[in-house]
Coordinates of C-alpha atoms and ligand atoms in Angstrom, one line a residue:
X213 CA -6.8 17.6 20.0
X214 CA -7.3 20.7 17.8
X215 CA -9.9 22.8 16.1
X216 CA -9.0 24.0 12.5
X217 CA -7.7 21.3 10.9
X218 CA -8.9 18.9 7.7
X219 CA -10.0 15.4 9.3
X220 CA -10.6 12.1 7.6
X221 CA -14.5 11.1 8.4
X222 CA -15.2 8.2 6.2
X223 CA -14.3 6.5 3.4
X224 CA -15.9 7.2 0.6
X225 CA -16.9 3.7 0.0
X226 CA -18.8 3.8 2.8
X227 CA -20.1 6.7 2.9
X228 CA -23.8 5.6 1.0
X229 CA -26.6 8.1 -1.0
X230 CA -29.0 6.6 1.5
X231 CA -27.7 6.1 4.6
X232 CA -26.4 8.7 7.2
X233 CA -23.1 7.5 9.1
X234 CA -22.8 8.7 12.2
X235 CA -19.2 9.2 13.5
X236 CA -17.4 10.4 16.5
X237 CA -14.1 13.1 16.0
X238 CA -12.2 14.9 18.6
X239 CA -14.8 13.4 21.2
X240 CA -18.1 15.0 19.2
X241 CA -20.7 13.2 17.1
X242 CA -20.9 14.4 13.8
X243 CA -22.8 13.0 10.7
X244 CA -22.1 12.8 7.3
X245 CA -24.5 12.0 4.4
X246 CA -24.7 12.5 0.7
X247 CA -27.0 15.5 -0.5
X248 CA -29.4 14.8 -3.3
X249 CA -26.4 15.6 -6.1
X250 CA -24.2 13.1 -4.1
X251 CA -21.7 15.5 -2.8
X252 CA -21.1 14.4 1.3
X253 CA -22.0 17.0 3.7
X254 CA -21.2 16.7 7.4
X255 CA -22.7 18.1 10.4
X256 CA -22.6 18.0 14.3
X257 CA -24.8 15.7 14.4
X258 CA -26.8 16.7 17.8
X259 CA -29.7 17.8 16.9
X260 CA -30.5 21.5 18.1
X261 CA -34.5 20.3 19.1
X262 CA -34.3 17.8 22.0
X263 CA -30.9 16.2 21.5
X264 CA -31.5 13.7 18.9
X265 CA -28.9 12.1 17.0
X266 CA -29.0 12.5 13.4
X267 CA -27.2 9.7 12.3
X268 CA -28.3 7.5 15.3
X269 CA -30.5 4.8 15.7
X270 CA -33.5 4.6 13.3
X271 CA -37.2 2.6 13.7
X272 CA -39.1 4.2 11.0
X273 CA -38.9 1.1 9.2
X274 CA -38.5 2.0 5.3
X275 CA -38.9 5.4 5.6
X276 CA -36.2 7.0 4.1
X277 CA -33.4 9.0 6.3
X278 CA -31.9 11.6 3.9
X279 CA -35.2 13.2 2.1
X280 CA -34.4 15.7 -1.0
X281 CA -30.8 16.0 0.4
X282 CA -32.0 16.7 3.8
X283 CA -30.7 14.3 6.8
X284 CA -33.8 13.5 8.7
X285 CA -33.7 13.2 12.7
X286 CA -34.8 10.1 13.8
X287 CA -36.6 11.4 16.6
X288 CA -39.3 14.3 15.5
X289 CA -38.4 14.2 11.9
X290 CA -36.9 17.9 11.3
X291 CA -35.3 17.8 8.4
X292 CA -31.4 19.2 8.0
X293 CA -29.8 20.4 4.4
X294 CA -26.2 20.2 3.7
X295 CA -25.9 23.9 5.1
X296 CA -26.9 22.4 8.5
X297 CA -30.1 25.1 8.3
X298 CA -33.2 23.3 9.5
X299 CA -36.0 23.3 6.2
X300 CA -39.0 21.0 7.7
X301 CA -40.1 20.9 11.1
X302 CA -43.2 18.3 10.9
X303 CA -44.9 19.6 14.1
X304 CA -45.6 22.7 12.8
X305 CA -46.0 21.3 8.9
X306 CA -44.0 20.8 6.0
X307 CA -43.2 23.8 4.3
X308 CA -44.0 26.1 7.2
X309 CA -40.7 28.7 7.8
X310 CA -38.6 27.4 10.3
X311 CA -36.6 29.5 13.2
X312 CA -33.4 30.5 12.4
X313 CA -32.0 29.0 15.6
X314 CA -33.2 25.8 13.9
X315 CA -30.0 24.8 12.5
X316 CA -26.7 23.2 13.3
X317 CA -22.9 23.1 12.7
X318 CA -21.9 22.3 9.3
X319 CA -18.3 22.3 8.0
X320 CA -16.4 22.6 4.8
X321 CA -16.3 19.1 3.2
X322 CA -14.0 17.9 0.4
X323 CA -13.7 14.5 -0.8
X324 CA -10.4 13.6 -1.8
X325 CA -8.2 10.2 -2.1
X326 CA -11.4 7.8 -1.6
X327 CA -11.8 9.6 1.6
X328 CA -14.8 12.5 2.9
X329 CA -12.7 14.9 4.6
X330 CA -14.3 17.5 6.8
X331 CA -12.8 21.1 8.7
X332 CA -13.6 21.1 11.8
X333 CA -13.5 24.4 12.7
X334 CA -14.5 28.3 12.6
X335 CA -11.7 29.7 10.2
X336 CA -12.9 31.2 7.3
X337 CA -11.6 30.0 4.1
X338 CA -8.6 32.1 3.2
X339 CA -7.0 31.2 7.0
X340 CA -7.3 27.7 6.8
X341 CA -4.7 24.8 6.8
X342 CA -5.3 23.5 3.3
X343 CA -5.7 19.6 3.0
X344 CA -2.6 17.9 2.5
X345 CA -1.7 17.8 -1.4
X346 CA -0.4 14.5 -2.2
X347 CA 0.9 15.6 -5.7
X348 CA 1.7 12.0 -7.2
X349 CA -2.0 10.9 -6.4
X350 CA -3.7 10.0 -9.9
X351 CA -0.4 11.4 -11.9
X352 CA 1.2 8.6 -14.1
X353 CA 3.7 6.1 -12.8
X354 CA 1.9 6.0 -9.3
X355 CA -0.9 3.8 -8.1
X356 CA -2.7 4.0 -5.1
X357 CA -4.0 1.1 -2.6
X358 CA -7.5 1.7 -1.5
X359 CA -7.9 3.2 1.7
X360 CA -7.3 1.1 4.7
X361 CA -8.3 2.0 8.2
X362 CA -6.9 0.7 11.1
X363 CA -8.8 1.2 14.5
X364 CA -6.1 1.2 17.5
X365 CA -6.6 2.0 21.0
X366 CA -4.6 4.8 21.7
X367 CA -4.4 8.4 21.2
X368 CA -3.4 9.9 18.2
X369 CA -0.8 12.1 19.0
X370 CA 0.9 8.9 20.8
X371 CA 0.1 7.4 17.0
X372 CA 1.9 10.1 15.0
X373 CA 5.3 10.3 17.3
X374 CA 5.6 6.7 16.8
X375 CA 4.8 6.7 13.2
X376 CA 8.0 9.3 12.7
X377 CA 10.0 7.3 15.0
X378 CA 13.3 5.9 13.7
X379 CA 14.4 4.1 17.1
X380 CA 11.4 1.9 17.0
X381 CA 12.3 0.3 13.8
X382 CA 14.6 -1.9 14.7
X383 CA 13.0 -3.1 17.7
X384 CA 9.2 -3.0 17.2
X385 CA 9.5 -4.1 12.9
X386 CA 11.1 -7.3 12.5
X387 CA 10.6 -6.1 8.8
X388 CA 12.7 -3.2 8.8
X389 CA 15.4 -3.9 11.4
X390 CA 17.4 -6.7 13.4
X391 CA 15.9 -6.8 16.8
X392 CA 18.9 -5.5 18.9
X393 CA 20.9 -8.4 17.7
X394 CA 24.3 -6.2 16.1
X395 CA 25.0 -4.6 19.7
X396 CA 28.3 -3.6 18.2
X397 CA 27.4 -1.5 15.2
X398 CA 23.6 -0.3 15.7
X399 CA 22.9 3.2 16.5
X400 CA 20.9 5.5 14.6
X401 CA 22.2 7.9 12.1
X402 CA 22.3 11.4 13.5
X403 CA 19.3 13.2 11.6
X404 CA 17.8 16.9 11.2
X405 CA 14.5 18.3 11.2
X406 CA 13.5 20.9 8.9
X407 CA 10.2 23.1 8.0
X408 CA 8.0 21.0 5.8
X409 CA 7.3 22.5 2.1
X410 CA 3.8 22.6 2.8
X411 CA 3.8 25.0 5.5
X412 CA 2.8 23.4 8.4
X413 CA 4.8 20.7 10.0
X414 CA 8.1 19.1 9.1
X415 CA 10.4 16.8 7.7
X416 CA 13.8 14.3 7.5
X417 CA 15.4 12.1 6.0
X418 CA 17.2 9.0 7.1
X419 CA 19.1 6.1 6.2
X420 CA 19.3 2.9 8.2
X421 CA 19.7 -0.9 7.9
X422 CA 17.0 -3.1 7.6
X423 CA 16.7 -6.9 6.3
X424 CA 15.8 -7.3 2.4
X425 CA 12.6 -7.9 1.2
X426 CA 11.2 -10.7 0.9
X427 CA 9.0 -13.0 -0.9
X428 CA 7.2 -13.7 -4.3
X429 CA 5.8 -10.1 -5.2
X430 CA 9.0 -8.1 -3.6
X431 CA 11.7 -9.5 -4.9
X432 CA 15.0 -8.5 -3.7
X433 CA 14.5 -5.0 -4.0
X434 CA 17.6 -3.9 -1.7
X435 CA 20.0 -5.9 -3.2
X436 CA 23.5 -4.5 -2.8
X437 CA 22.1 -1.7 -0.4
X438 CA 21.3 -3.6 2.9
X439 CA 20.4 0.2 3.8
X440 CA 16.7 2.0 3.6
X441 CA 16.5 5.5 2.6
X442 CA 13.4 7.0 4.4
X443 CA 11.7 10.4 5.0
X444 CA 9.0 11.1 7.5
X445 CA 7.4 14.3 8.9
X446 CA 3.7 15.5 9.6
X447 CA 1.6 18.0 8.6
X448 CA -0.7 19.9 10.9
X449 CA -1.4 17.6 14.3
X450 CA -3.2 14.8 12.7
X451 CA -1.4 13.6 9.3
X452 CA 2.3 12.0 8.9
X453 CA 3.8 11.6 5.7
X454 CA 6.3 8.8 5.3
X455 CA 8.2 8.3 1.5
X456 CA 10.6 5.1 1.7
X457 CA 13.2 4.0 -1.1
X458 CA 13.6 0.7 -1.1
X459 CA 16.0 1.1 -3.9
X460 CA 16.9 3.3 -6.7
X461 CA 13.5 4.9 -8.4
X462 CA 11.6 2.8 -6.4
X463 CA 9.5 4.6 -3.9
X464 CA 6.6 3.8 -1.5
X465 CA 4.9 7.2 -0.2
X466 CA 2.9 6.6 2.5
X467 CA -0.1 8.8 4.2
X468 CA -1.5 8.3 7.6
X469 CA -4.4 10.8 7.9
X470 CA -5.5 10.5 11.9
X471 CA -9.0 10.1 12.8
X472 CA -8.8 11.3 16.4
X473 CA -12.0 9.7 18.3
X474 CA -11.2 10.4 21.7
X475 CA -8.2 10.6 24.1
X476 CA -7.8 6.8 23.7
X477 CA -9.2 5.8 20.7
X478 CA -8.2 6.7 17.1
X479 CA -9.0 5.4 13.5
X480 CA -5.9 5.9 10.7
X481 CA -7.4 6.4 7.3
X482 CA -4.1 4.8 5.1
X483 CA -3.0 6.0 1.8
X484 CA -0.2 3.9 -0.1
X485 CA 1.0 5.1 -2.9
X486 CA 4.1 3.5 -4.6
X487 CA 6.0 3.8 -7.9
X488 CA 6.7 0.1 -9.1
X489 CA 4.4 -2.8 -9.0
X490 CA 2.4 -1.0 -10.6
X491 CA -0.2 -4.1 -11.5
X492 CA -3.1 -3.9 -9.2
X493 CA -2.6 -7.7 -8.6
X494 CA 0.4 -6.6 -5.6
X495 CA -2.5 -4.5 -4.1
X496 CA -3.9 -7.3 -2.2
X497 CA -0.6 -8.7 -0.6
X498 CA 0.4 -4.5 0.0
X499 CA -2.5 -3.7 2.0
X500 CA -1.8 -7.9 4.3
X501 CA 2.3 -6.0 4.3
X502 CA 1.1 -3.2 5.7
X503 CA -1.7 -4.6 8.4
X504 CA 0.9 -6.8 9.7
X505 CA 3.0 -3.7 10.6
X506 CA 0.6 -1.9 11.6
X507 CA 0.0 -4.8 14.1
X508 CA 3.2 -4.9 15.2
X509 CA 2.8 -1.3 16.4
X510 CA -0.5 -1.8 17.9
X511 CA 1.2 -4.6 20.1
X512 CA 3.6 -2.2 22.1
X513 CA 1.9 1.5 21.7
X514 CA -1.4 0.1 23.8
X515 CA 0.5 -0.6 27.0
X516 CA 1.9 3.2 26.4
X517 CA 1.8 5.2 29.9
X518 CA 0.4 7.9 29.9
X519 CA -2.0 7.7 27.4
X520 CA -1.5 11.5 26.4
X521 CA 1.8 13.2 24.8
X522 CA 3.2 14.0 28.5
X523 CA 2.7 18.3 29.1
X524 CA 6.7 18.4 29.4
X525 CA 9.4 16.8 27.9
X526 CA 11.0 16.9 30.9
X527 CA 8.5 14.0 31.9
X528 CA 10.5 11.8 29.8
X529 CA 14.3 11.3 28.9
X530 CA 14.6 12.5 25.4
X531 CA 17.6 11.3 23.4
X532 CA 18.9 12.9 19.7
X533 CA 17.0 10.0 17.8
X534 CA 13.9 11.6 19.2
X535 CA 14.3 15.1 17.7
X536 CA 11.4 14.5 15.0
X537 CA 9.5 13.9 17.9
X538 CA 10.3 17.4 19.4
X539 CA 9.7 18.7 16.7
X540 CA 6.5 17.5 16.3
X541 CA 5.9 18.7 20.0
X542 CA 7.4 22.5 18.5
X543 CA 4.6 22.3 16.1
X544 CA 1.3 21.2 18.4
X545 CA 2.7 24.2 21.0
X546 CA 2.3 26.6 17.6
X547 CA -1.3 25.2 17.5
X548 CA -2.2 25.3 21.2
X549 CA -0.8 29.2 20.7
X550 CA -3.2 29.8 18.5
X551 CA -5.8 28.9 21.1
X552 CA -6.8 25.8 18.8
X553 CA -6.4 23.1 21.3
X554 CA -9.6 21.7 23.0
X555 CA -9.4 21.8 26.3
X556 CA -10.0 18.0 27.1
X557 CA -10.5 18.2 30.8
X558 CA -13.5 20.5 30.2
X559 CA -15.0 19.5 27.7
X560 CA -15.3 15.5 29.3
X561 CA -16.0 17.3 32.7
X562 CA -19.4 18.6 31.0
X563 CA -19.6 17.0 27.6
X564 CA -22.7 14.7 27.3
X565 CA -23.7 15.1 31.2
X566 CA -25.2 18.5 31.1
X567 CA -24.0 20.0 27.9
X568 CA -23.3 18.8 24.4
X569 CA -20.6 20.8 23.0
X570 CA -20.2 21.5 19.1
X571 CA -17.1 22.1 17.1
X572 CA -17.7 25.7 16.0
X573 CA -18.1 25.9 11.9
X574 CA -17.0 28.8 9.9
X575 CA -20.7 30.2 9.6
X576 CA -20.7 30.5 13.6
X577 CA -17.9 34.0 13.0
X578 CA -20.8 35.5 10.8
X579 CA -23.4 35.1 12.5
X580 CA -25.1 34.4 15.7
X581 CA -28.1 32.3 17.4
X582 CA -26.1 29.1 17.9
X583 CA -27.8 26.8 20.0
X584 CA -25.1 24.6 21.0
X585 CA -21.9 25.7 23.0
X586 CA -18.7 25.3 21.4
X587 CA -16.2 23.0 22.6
X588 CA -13.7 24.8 25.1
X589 CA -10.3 25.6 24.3
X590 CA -7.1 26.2 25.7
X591 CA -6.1 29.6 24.7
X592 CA -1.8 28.9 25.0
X593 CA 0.6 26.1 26.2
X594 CA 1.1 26.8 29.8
X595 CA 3.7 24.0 31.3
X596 CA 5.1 22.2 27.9
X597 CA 8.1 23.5 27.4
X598 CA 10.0 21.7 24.3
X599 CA 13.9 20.5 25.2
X600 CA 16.1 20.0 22.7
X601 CA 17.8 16.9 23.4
X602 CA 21.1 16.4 24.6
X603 CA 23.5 15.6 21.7
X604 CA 26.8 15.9 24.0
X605 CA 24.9 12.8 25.8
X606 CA 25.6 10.1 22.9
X607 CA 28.7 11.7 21.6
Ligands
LIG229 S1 -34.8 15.9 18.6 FE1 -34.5 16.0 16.5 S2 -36.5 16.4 15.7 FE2 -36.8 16.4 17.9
LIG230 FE1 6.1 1.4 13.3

């Protein structure tokens, strides 16, 4: 899991004028809540007193819990702004000045594709991974599903090497492939890699066979192809992009932003976009499509072992179909060089025992008297060496 990165936190939907949500990323409770003009604000969400929890349990009846855009602690009632700076400590009275260790991590927040987005991490603005642009979102010619989230039981990076994955299809998807049944003709189509536009992951493209359609609202939409055209890559550690061509000027663009909760538990924030069926009356049967493959994913990757991307690919026997997953290996080595990874083994060692770590904001490289340690961090990839795989193998 990494620092320095845009994360989903919570729908937007969900995410009420009255009501903090408290939510766990990359193993620390944050919270977000909507400031007195609406705009969400999110925060680690310990708070820097005696350890409350800002969005956690609540028994002052109707009192309200976000007061003239402050979050309110449950416990002593300080009172937190969207800048994370404390501006009401009851004990000492309302309106008295407050300490200027009084105050607590609060990250860059943008709210984008019916989802509150937050960057967890200490980059200032001009060095940080931007948010994924999804250009077609809102342009003509495109509609967009509501976000789905899907709650699975596994780690994320286990999450995004399956989602790029084109062995699985045919295997795990009924929907998009035969089950193992043409022994004669199936192999996947030799593929390549390459630098994604954006800047910071990559992409392919592929072409394989996969069963038409079907039903009411599809149609035949691969008539005369009986081939998919696909693209998939990802985008910094968390997001995969996946665009699929059923047929001619017909495209689905999908967009898995990763919620990563913990080394075994991770919420996908899902964006479909597509260019035909445009009425919103396919919206309903696109989002039962796509639960019932997400299901069938969720069915194999939770009996995954180990849990965690293995430290070396030498841990596993890595075959040409897998390249996208090297390379999505190449880029999290690139992110632990930059010293952005957490170091997991730490940071549970300690984390909510004696210590409760906080994912360092931008405001913590400007100034000083944090109360709250930062999370620790690897600072380079020791033992993961990436392999290419073995093309002479297959040949
Ligand atoms: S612990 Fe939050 S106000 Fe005391
Ligand atoms: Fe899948």
């Amino acid at each position: 899991m990494y620092i320095n990165f845009w994360y989903p936190i919570v729908r937007s939907e969900d995410l009420s004028p009255d009501t903090p949500e408290k939510v766990k990323v990359l193993g620390v409770n944050l919270v977000a809540f909507r400031d007195a003009d609406g705009n969400a604000a999110v925060l680690s969400d310990t708070c820097v007193h005696r350890g409350g929890s800002l969005g956690g349990a609540w028994s002052a009846g109707t009192a309200p819990r976000i007061v003239d855009g402050c979050v309110v602690c449950p416990y002593h009632g300080w009172e937190f702004g969207a800048d994370g700076k404390c501006q009401n400590i009851p004990s000492i009275g309302y309106g008295t000045k407050t300490p200027p260790r009084a105050k607590v991590d609060a990250y860059p927040v943008q709210e984008k594709y019916g989802i509150v987005f937050a960057f967890l991490g200490d980059l200032p603005e001009e060095e940080r991974p931007p948010l994924l642009e999804v250009e077609e979102y809102g342009q003509e010619g495109w509609r967009a599903n509501s976000i789905l989230t899907i709650d699975i039981d596994y780690y994320y990076e286990r999450s995004v090497e399956n989602g790029i994955d084109p062995a699985h299809n045919e295997f795990v998807h009924p929907t998009h492939g035969f089950s193992g049944v043409n022994r004669e003709t199936y192999k996947v189509r030799d593929y390549e890699t390459e630098d994604h536009m954006q800047g910071w992951g990559f992409w392919f493209m592929h072409r394989f066979d996969a069963p038409p359609l079907k039903g009411e609202t599809w149609g035949d939409t691969r008539k005369g192809s009986g081939e998919l055209y696909a693209g998939g890559g990802t985008y910094g550690p968390n997001v995969i992009a996946t665009y699929i061509t059923p047929s001619e000027g017909k495209q689905f663009r999908q967009y898995f932003f990763e919620q990563p909760i913990d080394d075994k538990t991770t919420r996908i924030f899902f964006l479909n976009m597509r260019s035909f069926m445009l009425d919103p009356k396919h919206d309903g049967p696109i989002h039962a499509r796509n639960k019932a493959i997400a299901q069938q994913d969720i069915d194999i990757m939770g009996d995954i072992n180990p849990r965690q991307t293995p430290m070396s690919n030498t841990k596993e026997v890595l075959m040409p179909a897998d390249k996208a997953i090297v390379a999505y290996r190449e880029w999290l080595e690139k992110f632990d060089n930059k010293g952005w990874r957490i170091d997991w083994e730490a940071f549970t060692e300690r984390n909510g025992k004696d210590t409760a770590f906080a994912i360092p904001c931008p405001d913590r490289s400007t100034s000083g008297n944090w109360v709250l340690e930062e999370v620790p961090r690897i600072t380079s990839r020791i033992n993961r060496k990436a392999s290419t795989p073995d093309m002479k193998a297959v040949s």
